[in-house]
Coordinates of N, CA, C and O in Angstrom, one line a residue:
X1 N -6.5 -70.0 74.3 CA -6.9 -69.4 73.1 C -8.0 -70.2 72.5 O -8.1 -71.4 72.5
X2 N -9.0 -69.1 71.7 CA -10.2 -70.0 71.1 C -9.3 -71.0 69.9 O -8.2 -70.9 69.5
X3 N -10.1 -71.7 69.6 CA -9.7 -72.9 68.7 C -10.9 -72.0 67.3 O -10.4 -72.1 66.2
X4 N -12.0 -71.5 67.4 CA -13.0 -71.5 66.7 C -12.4 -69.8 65.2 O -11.5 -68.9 65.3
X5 N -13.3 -70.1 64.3 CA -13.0 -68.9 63.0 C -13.2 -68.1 63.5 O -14.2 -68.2 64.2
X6 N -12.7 -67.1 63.6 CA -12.6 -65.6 64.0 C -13.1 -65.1 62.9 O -14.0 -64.3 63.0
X7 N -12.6 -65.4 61.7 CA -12.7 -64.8 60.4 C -14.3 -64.1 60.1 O -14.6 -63.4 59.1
X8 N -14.9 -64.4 61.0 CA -15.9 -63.5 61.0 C -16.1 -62.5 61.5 O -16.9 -61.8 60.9
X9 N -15.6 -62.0 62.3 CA -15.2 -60.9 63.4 C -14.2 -59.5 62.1 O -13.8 -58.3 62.3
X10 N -14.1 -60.3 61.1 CA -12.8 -59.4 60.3 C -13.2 -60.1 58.8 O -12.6 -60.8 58.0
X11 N -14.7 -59.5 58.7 CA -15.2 -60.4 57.6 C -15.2 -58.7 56.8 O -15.8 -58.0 57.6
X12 N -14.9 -57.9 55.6 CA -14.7 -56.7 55.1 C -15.9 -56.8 54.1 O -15.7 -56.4 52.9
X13 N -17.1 -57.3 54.6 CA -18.8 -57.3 54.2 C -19.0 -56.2 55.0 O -19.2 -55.1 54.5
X14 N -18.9 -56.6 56.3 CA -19.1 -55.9 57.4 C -18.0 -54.4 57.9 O -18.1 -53.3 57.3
X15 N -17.3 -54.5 58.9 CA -16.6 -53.8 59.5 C -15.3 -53.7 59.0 O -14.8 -52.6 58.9
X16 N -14.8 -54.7 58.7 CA -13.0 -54.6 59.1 C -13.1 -54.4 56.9 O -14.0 -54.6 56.0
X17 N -11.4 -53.9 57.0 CA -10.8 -53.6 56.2 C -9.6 -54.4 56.0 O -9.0 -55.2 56.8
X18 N -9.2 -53.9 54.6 CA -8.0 -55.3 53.9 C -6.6 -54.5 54.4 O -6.6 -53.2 54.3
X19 N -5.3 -55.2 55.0 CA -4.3 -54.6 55.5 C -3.3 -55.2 54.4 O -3.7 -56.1 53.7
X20 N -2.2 -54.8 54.3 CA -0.8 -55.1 54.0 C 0.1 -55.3 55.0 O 1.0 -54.5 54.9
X21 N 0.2 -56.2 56.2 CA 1.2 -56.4 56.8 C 2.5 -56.8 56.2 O 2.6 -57.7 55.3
X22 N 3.6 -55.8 56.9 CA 5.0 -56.1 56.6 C 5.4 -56.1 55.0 O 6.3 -56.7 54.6
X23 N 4.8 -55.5 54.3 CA 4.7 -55.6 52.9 C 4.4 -57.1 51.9 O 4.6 -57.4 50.7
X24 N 4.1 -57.7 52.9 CA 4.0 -59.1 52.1 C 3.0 -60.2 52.2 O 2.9 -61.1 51.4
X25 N 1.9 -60.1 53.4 CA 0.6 -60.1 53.8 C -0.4 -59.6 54.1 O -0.4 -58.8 55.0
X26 N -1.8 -60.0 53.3 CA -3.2 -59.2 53.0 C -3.7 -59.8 54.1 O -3.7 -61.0 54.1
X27 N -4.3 -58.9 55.2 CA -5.0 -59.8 56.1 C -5.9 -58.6 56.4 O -5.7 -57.5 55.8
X28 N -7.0 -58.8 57.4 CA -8.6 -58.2 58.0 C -8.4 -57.7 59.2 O -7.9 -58.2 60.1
X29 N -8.7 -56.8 59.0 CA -9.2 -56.3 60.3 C -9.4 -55.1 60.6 O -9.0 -54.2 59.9
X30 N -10.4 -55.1 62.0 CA -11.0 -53.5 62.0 C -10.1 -52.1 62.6 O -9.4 -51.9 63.6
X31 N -10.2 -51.7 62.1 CA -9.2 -50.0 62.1 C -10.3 -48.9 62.8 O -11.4 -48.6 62.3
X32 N -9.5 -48.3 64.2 CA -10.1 -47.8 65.0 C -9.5 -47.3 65.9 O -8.4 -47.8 65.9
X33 N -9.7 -46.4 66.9 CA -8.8 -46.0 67.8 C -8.7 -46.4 69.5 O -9.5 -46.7 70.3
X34 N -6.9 -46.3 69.6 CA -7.3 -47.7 71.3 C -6.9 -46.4 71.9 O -6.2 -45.5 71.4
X35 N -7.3 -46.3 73.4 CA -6.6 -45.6 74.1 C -5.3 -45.5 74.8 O -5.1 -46.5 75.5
X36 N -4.4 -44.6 74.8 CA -3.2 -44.2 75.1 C -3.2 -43.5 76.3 O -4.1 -42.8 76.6
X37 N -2.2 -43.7 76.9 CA -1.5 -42.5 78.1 C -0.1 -42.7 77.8 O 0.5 -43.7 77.5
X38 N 0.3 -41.5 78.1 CA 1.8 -41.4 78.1 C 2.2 -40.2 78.8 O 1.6 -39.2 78.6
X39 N 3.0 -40.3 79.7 CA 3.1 -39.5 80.7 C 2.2 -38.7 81.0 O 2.2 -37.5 80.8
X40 N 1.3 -39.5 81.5 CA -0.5 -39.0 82.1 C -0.9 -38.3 81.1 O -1.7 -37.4 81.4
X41 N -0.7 -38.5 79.9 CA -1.5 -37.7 79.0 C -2.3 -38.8 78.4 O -1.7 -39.9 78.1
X42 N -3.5 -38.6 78.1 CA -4.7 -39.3 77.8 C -4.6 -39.5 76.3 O -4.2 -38.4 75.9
X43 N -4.8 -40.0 75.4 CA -5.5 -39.9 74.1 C -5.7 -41.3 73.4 O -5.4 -42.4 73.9
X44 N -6.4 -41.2 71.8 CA -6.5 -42.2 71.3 C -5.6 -42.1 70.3 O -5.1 -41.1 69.7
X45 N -5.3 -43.3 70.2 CA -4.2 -43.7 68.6 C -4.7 -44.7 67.7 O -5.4 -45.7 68.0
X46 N -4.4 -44.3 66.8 CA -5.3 -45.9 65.6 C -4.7 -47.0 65.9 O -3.5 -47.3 66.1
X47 N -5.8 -47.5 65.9 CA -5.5 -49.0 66.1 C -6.1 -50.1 64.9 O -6.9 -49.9 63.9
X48 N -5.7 -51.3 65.3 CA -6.0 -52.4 64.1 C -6.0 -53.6 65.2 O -5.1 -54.1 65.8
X49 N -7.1 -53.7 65.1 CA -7.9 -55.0 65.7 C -7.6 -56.4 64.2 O -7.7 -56.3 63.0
X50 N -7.4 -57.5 65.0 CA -7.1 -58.7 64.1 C -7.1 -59.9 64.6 O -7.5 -60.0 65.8
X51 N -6.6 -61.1 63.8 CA -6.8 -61.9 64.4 C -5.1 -62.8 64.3 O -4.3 -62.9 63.3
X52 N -4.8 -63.3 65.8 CA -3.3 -63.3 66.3 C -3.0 -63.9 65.4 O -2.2 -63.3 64.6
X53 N -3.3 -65.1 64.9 CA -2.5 -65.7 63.7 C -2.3 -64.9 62.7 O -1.4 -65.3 62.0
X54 N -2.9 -63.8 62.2 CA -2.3 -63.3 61.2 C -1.2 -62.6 61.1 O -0.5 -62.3 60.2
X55 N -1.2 -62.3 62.4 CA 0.2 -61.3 62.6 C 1.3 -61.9 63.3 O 2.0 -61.2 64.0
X56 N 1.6 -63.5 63.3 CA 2.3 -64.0 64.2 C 3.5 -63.7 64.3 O 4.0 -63.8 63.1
X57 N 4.4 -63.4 65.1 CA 5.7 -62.6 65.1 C 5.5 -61.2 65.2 O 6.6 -60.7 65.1
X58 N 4.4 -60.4 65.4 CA 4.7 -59.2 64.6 C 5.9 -58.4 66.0 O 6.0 -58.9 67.1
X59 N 6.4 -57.3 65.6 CA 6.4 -56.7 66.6 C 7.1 -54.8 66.4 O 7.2 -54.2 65.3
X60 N 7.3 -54.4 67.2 CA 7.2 -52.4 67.1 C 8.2 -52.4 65.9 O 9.2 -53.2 65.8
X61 N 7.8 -51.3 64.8 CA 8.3 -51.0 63.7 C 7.5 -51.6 62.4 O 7.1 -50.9 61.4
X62 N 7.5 -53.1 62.6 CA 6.5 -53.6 61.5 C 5.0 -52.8 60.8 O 4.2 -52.3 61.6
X63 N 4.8 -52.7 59.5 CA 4.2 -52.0 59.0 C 2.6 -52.7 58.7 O 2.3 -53.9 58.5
X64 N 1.8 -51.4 58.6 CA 0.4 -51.8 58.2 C 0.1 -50.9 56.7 O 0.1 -49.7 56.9
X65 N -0.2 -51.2 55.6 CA -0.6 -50.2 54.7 C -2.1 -50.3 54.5 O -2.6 -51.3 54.0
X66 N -2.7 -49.4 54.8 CA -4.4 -49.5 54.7 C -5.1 -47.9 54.1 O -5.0 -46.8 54.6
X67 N -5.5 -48.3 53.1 CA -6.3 -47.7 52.0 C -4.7 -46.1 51.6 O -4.8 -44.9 51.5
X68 N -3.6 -47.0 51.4 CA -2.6 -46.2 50.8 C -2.0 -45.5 52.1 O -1.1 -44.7 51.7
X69 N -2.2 -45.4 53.4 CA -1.9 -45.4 54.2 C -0.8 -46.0 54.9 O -1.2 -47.0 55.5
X70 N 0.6 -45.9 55.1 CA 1.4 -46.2 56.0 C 1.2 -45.9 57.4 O 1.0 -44.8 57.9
X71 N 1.4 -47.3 58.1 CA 1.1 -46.9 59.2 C 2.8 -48.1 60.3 O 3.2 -49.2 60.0
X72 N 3.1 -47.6 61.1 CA 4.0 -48.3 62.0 C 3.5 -48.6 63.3 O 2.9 -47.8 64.0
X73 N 3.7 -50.1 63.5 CA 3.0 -50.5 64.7 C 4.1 -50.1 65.6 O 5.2 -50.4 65.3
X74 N 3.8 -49.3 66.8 CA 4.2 -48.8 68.0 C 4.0 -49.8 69.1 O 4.8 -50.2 69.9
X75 N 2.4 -50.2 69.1 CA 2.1 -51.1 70.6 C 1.4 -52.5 70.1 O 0.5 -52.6 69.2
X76 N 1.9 -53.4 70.8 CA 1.4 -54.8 70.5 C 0.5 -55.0 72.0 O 0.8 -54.8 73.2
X77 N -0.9 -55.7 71.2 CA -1.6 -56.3 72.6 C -2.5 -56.8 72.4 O -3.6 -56.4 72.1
X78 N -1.8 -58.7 72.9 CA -2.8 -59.7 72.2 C -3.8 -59.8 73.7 O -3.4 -59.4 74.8
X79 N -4.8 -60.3 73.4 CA -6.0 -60.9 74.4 C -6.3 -62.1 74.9 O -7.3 -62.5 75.5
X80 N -5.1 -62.8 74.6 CA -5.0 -63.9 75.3 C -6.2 -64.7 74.6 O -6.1 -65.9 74.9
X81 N -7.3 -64.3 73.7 CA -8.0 -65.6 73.1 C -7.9 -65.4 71.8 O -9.0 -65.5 71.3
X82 N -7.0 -65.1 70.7 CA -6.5 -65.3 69.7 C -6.4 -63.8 68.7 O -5.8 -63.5 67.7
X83 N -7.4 -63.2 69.5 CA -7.5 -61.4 68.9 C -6.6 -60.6 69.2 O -6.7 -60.5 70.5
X84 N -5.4 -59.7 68.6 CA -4.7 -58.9 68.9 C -4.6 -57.1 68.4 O -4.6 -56.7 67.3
X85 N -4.7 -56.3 69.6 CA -4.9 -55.1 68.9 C -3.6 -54.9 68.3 O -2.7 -55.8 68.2
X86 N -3.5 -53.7 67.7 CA -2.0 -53.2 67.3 C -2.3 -51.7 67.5 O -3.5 -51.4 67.6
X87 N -1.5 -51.0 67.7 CA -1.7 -49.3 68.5 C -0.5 -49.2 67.1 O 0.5 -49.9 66.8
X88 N -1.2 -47.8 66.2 CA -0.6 -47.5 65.0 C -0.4 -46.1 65.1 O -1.1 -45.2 65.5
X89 N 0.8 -46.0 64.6 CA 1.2 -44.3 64.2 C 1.4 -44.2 62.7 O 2.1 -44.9 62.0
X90 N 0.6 -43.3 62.3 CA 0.9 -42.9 60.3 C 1.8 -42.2 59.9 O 2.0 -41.0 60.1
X91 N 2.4 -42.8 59.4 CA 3.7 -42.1 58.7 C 3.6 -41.6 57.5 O 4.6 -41.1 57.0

């Protein structure tokens, strides 16, 4: 894993947006869609790009609220250098 700030990559000047993880942390990141298959069916689902420390522990069911939006993380998938997507369903 990088050692270096990410905090730029999830800077809300730019691209990314302010989250509510788990109802109790404000953290960054970009909101976008990852691609899915599920029994060979193809599509995209929202996702939330971030940075792994901010979500450490997270895992399926934990929530994202973004711009009054509920959202339930379904799929976790970190990158091995400290960026993790999250694959989101809106509830």
């Amino acid at each position: 894993m990088f050692t270096e700030d990410l905090s730029l990559f999830f800077n809300t000047n730019d691209f990314a947006v302010q989250a509510l993880f788990n109802g109790s942390n404000i953290i960054n990141g970009i909101l976008g869609n990852a691609y899915a298959e599920i029994n060979g069916v193809e599509s995209a689902r929202p996702a939330f790009t971030c940075a792994l420390e901010d979500v450490a522990g997270v895992s399926h069911g934990n929530t994202l609220v973004i711009d009054g939006d509920t959202y339930y993380i379904v799929g976790v998938k970190p990158d091995g250098v400290g960026v993790m997507t999250l694959v989101l369903e809106l509830q």
